[in-house]
Coordinates of C-alpha atoms in Angstrom, one line a residue:
Chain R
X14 CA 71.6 49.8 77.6
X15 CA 69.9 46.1 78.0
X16 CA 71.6 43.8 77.0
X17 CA 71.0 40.7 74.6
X18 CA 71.0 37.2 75.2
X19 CA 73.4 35.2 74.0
X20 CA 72.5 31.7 72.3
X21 CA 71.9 29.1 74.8
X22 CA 75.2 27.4 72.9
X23 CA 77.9 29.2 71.0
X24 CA 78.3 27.9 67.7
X25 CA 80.8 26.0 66.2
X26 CA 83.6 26.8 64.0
X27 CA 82.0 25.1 61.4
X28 CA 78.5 26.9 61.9
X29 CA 80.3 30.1 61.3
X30 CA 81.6 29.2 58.9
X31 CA 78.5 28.1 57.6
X32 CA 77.1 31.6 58.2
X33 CA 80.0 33.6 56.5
X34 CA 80.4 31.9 53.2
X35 CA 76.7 31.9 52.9
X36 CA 76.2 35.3 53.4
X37 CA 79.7 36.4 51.1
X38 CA 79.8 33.8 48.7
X39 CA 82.1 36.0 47.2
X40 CA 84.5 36.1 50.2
X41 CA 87.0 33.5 49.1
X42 CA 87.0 34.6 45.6
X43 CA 91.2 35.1 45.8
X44 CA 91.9 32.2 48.3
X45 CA 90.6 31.7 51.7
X46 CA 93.1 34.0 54.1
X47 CA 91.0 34.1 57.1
X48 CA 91.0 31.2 58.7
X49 CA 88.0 30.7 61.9
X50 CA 90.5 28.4 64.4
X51 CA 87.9 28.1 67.4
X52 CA 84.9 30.3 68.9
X53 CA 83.2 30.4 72.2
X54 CA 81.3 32.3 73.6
X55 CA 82.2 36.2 73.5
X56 CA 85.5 35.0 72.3
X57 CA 87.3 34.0 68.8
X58 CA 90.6 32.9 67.8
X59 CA 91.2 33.9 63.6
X60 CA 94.6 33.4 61.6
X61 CA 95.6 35.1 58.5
X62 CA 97.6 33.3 56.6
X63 CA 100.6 34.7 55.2
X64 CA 100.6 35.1 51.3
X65 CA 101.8 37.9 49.1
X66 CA 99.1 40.1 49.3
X67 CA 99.8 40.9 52.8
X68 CA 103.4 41.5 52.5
X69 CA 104.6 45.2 51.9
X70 CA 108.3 45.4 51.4
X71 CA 110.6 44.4 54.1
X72 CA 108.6 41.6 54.6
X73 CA 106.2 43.3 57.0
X74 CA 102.8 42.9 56.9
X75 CA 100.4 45.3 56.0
X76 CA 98.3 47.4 57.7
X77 CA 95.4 46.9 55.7
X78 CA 95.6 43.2 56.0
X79 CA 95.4 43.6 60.1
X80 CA 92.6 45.8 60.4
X81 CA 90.6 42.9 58.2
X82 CA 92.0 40.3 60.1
X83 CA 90.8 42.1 63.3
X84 CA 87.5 43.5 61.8
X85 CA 86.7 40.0 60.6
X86 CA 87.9 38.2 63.7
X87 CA 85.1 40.5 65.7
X88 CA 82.3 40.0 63.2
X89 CA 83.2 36.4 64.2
X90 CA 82.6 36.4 67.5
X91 CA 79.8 38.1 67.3
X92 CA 78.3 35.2 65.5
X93 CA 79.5 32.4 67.0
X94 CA 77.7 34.1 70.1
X95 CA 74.3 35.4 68.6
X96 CA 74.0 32.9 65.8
X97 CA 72.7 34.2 62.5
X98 CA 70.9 36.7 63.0
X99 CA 73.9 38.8 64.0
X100 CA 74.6 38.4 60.4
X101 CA 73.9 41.8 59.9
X102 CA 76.2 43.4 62.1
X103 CA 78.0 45.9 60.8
X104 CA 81.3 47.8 61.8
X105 CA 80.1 51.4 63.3
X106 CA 84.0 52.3 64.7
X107 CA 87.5 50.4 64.6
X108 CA 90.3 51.6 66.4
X109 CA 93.6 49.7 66.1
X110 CA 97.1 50.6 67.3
X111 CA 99.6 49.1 65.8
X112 CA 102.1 48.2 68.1
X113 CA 105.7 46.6 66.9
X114 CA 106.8 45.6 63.6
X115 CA 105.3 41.8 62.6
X116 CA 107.1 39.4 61.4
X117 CA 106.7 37.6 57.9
X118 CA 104.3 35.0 59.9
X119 CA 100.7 34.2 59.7
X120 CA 98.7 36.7 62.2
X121 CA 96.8 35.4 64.7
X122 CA 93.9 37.3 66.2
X123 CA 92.2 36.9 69.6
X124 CA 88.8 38.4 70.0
X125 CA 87.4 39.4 73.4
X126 CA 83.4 40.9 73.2
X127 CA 83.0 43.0 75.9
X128 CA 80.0 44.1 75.7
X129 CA 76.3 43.2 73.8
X130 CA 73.9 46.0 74.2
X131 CA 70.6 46.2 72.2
X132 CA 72.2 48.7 69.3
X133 CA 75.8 48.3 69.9
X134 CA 78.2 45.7 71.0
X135 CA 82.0 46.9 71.9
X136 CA 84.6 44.1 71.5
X137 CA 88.5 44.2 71.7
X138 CA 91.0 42.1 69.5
X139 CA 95.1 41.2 70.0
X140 CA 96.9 40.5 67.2
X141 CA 100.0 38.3 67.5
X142 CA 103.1 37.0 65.3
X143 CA 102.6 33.5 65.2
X144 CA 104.2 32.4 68.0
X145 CA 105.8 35.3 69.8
X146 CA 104.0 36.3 73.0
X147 CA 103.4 40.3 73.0
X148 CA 100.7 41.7 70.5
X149 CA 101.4 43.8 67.6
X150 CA 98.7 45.3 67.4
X151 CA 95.3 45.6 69.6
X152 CA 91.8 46.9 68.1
X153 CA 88.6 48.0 69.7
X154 CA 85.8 48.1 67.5
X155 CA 81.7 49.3 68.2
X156 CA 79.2 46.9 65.9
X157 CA 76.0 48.4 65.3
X158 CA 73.9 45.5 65.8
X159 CA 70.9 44.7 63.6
X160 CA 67.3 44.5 65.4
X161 CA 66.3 41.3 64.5
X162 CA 69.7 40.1 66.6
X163 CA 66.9 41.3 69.6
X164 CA 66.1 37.4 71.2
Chain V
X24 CA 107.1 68.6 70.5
X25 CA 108.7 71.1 68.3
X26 CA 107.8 71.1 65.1
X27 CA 109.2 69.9 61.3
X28 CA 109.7 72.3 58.4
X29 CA 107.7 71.2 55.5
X30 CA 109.3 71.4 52.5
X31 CA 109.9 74.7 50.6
X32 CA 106.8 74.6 48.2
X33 CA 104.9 71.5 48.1
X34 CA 105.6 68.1 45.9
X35 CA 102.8 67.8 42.7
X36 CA 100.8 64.9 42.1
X37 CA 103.5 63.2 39.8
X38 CA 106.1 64.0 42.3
X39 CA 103.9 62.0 45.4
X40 CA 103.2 59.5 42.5
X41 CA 106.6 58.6 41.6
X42 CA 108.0 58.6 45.3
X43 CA 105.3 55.7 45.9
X44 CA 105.6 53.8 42.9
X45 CA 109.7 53.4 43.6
X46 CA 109.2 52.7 47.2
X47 CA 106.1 49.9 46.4
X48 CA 107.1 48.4 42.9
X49 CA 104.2 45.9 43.7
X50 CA 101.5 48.5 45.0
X51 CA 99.4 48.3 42.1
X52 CA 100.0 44.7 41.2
X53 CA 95.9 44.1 40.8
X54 CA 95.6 46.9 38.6
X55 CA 95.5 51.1 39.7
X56 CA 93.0 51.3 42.2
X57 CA 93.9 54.1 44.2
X58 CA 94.4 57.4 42.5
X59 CA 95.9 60.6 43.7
X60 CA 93.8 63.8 42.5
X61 CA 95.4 66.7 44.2
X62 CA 97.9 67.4 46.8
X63 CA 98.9 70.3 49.1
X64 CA 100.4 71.5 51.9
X65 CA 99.5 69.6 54.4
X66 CA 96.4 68.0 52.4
X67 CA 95.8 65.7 49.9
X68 CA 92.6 64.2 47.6
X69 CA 92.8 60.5 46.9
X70 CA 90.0 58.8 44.8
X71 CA 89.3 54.8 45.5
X72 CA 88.2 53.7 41.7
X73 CA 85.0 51.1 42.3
X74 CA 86.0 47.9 42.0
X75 CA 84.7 43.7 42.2
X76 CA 87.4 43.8 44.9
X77 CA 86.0 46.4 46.8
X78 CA 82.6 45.5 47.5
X79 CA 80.1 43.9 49.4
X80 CA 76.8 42.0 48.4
X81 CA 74.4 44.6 48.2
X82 CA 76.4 47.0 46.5
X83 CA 78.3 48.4 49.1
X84 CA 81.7 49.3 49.7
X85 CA 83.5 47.2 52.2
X86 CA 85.3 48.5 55.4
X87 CA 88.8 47.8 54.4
X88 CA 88.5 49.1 51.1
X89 CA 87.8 52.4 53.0
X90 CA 91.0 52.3 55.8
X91 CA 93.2 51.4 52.9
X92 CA 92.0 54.3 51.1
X93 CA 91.7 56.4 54.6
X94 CA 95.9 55.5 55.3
X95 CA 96.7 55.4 52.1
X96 CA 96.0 59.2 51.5
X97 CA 97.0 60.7 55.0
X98 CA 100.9 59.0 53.7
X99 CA 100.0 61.0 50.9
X100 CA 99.3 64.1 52.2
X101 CA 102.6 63.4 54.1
X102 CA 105.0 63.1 51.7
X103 CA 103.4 65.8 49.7
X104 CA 104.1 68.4 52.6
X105 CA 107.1 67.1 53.7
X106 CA 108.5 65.4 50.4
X107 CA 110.4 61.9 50.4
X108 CA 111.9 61.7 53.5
X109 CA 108.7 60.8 54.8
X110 CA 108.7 57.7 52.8
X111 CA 109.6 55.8 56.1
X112 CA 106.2 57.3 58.1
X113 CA 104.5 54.4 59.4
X114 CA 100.7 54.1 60.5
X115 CA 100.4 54.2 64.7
X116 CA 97.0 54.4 65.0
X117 CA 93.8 54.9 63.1
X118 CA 90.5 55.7 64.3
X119 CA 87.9 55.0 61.8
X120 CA 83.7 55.9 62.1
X121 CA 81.4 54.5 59.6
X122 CA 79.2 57.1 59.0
X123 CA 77.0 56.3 56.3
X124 CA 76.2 53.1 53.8
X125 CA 78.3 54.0 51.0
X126 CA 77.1 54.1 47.7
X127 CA 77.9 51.7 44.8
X128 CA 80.4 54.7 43.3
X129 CA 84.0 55.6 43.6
X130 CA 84.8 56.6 47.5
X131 CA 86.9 60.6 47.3
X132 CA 88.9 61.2 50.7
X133 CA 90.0 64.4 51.5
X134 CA 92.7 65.0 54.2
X135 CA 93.8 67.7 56.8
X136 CA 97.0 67.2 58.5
X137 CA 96.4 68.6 61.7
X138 CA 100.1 68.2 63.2
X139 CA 103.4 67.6 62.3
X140 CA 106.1 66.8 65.0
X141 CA 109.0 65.2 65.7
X142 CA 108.1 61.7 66.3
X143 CA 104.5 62.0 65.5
X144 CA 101.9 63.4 63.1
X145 CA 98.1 63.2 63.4
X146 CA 95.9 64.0 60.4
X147 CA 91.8 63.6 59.7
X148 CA 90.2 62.4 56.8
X149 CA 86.7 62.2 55.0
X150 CA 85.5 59.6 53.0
X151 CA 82.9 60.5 50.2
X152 CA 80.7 58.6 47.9
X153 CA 81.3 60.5 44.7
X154 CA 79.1 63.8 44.7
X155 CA 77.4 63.1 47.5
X156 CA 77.8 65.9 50.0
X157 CA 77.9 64.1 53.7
X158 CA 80.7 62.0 54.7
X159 CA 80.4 58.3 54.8
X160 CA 83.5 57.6 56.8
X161 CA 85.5 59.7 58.9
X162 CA 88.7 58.8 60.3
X163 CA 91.9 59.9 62.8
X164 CA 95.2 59.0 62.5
X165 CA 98.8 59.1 63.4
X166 CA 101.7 58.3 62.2
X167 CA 105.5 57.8 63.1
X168 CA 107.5 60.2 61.1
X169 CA 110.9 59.0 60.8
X170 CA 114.0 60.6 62.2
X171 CA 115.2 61.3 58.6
X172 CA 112.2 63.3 58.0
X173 CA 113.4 66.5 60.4
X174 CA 115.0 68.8 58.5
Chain I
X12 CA 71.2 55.0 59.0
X13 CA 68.4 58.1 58.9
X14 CA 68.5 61.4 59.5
X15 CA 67.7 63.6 62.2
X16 CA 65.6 67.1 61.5
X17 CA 67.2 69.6 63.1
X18 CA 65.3 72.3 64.8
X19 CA 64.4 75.4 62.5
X20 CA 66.4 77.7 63.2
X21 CA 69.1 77.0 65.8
X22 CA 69.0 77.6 69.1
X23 CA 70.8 81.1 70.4
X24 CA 73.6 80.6 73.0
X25 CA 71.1 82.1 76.0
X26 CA 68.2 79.3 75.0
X27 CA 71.7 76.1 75.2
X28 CA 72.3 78.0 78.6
X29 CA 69.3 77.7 80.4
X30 CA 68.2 74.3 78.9
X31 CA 71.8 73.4 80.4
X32 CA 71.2 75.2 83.9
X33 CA 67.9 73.9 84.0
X34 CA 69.1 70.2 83.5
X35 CA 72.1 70.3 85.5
X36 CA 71.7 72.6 88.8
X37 CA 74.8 72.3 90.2
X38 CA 77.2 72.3 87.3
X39 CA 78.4 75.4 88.1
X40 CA 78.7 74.8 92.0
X41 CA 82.8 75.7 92.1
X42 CA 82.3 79.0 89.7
X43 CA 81.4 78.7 85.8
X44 CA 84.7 77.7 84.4
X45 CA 82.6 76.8 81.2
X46 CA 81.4 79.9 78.9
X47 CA 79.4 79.3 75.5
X48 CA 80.9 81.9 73.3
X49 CA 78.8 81.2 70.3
X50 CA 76.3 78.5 68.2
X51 CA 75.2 77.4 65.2
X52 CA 73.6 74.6 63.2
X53 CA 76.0 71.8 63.9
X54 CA 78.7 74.2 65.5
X55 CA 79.2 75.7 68.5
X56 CA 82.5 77.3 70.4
X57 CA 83.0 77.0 74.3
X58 CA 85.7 78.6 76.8
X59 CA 87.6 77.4 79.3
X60 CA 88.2 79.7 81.8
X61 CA 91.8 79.6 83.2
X62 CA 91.3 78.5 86.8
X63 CA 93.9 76.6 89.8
X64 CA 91.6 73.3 89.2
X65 CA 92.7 73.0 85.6
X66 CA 95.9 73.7 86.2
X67 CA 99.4 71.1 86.1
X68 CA 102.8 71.9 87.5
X69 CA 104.6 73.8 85.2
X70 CA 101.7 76.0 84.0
X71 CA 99.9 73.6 81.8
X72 CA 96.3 72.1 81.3
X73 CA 95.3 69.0 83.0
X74 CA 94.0 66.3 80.5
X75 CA 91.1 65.9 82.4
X76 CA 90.3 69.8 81.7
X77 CA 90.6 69.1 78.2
X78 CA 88.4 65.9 77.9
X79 CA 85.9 68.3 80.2
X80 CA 85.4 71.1 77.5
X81 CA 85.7 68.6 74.8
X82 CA 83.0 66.9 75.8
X83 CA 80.9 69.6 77.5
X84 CA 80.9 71.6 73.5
X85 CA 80.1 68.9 71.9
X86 CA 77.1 68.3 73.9
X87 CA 76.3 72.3 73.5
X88 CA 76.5 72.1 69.5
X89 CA 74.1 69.1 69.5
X90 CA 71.6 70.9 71.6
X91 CA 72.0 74.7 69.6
X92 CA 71.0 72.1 66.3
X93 CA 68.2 70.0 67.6
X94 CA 67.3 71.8 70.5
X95 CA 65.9 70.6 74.2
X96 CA 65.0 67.4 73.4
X97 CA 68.4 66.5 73.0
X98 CA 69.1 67.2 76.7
X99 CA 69.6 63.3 77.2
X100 CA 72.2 62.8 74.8
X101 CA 74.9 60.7 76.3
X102 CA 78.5 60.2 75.2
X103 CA 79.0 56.6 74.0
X104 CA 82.7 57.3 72.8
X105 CA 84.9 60.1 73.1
X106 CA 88.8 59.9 71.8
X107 CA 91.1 62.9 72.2
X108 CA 94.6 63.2 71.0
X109 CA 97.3 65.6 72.8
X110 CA 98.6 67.3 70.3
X111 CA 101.3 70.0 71.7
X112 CA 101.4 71.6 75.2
X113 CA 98.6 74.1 76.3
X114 CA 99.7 77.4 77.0
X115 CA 98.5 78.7 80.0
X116 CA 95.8 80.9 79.1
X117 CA 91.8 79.8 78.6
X118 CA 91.3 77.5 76.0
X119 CA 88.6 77.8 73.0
X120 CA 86.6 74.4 72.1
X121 CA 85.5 74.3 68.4
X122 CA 82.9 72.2 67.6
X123 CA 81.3 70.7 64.1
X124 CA 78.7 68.3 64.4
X125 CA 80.1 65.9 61.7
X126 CA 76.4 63.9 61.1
X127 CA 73.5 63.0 63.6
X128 CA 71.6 59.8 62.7
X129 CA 68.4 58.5 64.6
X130 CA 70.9 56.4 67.3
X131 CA 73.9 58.3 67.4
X132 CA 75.8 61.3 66.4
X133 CA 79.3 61.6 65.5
X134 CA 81.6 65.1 65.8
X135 CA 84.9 66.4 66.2
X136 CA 86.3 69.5 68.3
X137 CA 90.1 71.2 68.2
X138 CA 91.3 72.6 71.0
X139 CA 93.4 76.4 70.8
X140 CA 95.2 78.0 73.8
X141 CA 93.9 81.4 72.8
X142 CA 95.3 83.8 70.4
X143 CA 97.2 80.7 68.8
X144 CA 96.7 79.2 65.3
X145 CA 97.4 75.3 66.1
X146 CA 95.4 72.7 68.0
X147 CA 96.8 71.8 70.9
X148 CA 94.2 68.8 70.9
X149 CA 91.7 67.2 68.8
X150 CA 89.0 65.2 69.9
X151 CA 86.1 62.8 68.2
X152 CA 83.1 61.5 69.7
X153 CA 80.1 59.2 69.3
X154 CA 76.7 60.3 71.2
X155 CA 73.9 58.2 72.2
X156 CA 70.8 60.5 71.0
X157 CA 67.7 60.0 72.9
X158 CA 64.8 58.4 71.0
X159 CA 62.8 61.7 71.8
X160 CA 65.3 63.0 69.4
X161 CA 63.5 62.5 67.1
X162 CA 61.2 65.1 65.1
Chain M
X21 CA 110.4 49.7 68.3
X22 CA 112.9 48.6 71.1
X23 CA 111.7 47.9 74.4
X24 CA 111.8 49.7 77.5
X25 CA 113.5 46.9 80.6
X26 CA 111.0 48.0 83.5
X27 CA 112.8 48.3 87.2
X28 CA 114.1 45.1 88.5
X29 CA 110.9 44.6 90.9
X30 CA 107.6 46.8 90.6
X31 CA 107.1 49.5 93.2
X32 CA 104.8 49.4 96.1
X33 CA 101.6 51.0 96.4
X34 CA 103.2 53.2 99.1
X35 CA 106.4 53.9 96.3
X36 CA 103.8 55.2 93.7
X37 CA 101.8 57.4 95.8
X38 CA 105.4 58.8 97.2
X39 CA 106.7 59.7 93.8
X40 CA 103.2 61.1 92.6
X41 CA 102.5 63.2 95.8
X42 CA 106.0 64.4 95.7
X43 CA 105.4 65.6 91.3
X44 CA 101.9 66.7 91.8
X45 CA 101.6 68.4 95.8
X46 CA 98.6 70.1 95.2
X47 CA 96.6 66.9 93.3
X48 CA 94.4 66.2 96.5
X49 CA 94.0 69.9 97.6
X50 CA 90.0 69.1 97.3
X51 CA 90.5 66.0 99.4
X52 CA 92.0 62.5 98.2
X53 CA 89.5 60.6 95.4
X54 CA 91.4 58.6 93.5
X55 CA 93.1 55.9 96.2
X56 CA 95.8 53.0 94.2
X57 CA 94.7 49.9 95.5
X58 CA 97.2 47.9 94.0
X59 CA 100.5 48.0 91.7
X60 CA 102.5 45.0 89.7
X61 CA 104.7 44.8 86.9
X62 CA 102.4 46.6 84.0
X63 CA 99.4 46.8 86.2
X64 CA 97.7 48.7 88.6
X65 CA 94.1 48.8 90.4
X66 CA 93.2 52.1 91.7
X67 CA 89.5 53.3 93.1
X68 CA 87.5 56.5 92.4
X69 CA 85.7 57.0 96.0
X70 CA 82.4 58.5 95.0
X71 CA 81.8 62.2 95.7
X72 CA 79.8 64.7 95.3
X73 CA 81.8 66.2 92.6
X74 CA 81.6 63.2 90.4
X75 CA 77.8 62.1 90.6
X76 CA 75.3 63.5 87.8
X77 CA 71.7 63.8 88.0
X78 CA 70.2 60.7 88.8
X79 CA 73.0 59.4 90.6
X80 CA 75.1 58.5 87.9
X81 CA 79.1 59.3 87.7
X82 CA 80.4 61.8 85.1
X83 CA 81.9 61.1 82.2
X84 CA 84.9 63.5 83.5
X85 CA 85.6 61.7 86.4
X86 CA 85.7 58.5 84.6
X87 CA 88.3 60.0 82.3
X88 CA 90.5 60.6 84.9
X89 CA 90.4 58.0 86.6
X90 CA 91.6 56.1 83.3
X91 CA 94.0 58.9 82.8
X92 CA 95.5 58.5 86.2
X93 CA 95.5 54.8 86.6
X94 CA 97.6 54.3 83.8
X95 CA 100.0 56.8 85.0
X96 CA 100.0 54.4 87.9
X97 CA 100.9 51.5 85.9
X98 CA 103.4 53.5 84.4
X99 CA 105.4 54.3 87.7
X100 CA 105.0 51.0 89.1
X101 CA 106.4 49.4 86.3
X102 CA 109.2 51.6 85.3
X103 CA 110.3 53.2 88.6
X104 CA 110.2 57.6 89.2
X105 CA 111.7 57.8 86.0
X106 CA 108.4 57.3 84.2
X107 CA 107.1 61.1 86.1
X108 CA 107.3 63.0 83.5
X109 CA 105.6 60.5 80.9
X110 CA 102.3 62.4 79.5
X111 CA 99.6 61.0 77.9
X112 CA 99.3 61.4 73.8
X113 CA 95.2 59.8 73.1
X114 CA 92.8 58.5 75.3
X115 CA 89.8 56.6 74.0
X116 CA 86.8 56.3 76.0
X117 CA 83.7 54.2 75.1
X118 CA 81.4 54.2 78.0
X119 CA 79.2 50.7 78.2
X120 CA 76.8 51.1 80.9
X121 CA 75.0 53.4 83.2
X122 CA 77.3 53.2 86.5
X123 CA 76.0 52.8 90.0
X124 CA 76.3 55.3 92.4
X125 CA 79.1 53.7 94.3
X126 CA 83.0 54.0 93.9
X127 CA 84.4 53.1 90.3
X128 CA 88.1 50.4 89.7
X129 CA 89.8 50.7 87.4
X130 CA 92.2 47.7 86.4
X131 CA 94.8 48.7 84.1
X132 CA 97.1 46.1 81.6
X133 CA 100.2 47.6 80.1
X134 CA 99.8 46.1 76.7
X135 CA 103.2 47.8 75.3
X136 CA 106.1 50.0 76.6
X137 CA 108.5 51.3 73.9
X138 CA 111.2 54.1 74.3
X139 CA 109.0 56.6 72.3
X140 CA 105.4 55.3 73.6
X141 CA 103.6 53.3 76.1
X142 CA 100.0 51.6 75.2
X143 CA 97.4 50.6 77.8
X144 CA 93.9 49.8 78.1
X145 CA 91.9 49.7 81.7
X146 CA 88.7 48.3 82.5
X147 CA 86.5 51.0 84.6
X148 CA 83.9 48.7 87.5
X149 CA 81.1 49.8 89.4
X150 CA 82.2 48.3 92.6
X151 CA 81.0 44.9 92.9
X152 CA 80.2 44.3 89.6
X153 CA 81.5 41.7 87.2
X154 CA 80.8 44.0 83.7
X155 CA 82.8 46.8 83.0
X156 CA 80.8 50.4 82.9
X157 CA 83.3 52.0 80.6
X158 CA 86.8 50.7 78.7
X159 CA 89.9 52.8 77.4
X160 CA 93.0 52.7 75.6
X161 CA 95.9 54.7 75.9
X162 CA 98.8 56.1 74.6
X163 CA 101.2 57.7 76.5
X164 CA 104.8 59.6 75.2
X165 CA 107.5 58.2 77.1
X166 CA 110.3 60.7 78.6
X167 CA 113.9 60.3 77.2
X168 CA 115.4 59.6 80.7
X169 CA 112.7 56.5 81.3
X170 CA 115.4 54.6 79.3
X171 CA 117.4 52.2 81.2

């Protein structure tokens, strides 16, 4: 597939920010979780920050909560390196593997796109206790991307 | 791998119900979202009542509304075939394709486990807008089974 | 996303044949190891032929064999249901899970086409030793349809 | 789940190809494609040279032969990493997105043990035309551990 090109400068966290609350005004409604920590270009860094709905018993943290964390963390990255017209991206496959028991810690999720075509882009994310070095769980996920992301 | 009896005849709704409530006091802290319809062996029906939390400007139904709903009734169908010594599965992997833009109704997933072993079980599962006849969302999974579960 | 049209009526498994010998001269260079058995709208079933190339020590079926007729069905079932102009169809992803040790005898592909949109198509195909009841694998995968696709 | 300890130091390339040669005699009976470039600790690089048997129409490399060559070069990681006990690991899911149209030239494969438990390994690898910086084709894999690969 061709591929698009990428804004001449990735945004800024605060530009995706920007972006995200605009389009889901809604987003924060029960507290803002997600938290944008930096963005480059085909990359992200995302934390979620610990709080009780993410906690199942044991103190472990739910699955549900890490496959938002890493489905957001992508959409992310995809905007801080299209800009806003990627704002339409949506989620066509997520794969995620969850990989050792987390602890009762923020996440932290590290987004690497690996690939923009003209339909679909393919990115891969590592989720991490906050700090302990080996991931506990890693994603791939497929975007479909919208058109008008065409530059 | 060899392969685990299920139990004798399979658990009932209430039964599946009541293993989860005791397990998760807390599950359905926000109010009853997700509601068991019908179990089996080796299959379950799980219905995702529509919700503020579960949707997206535009009407539609977000992504992790859907794996929440996707895992949450493969453990189902697990502990209705293989009763509450499965209590302890845990979620490996899931593999989930976004088929269709849902509609702004309640979200039915149907599951097929495909394999029970040892360690491991893998099961399917489609997601339906409510009496609409193509899936919106189809996913893969497998689960741990816990060493307590082989009987 | 929008639907495809199928064909008609579906193709018959002589008319997938030759569209497939026709495309692809050589395919069958080392002996047809790869028999349509039968198709269908958005179905199709495909044998392996036991041979020494798809064979492991110890009497089992390579992974690679498996992935082969996985992906080779899949392909079939897409062009018995929209017929010859699906013939560039690529696979964008294709996952398949091991699910218990292959018996060594041929094994049977079943294929349902799960939905085919303008871009892409999404299906699934278990894998049988024959004369067995269980999957030994499973298998999901996205195609690429070609924008002649379209009818 | 606990950790595997890999062998004190990581095998050689000339180790690896030892121990598989000596599991698998007949693997190169059509002549030696798939050549291991390089092993560390939870890594490997291993070339697909490009054959006849692997090239499409239009010059392009199957999706087959790309699949194993994932397949294998994990297996590669595997041994290098955890020493001849590792032979009899098998693999449990492969997922395979394919990202470009390859070249017709030989294909790399560089493979990153992300996690090795007692039950199961996970891996992804990076498939390369030769020569070029953007991966053709990326895949994650889990493989089922043998008992005995605990040290």
């Amino acid at each position: 597939m061709s591929t698009l090109s990428p804004v001449t400068s990735p945004l800024s966290v605060a530009d995706v920010t920007r972006i995200i609350d605009d389009a889901y005004p809604g987003i924060h409604a029960g507290g803002r979780r997600l938290v944008i920590e930096s963005v480059a270009d085909r990359a992200a860094r995302v934390r979620l920050l610990l709080s009780e709905r993410s906690i199942r018993p044991g103190g472990t943290i739910s699955g549900p909560a890490m496959f938002t964390l890493a489905d957001f963390s992508i959409y992310v990255a995809l905007l801080a390196t299209l800009g806003a017209s990627a704002v339409q991206s949506v989620t066509s496959n997520l794969n995620i593997t969850f990989l050792m028991r987390p602890e009762p810690t923020d996440v932290i999720a590290e987004v690497r796109v690996i690939r923009i075509g003209k339909r679909l882009s393919y990115s891969e994310v590592n989720l991490f206790s906050e700090g302990r070095p080996d991931a506990i769980a890693h994603a791939t996920a497929t975007y479909a991307m919208p058109p008008s992301t065409v530059k």
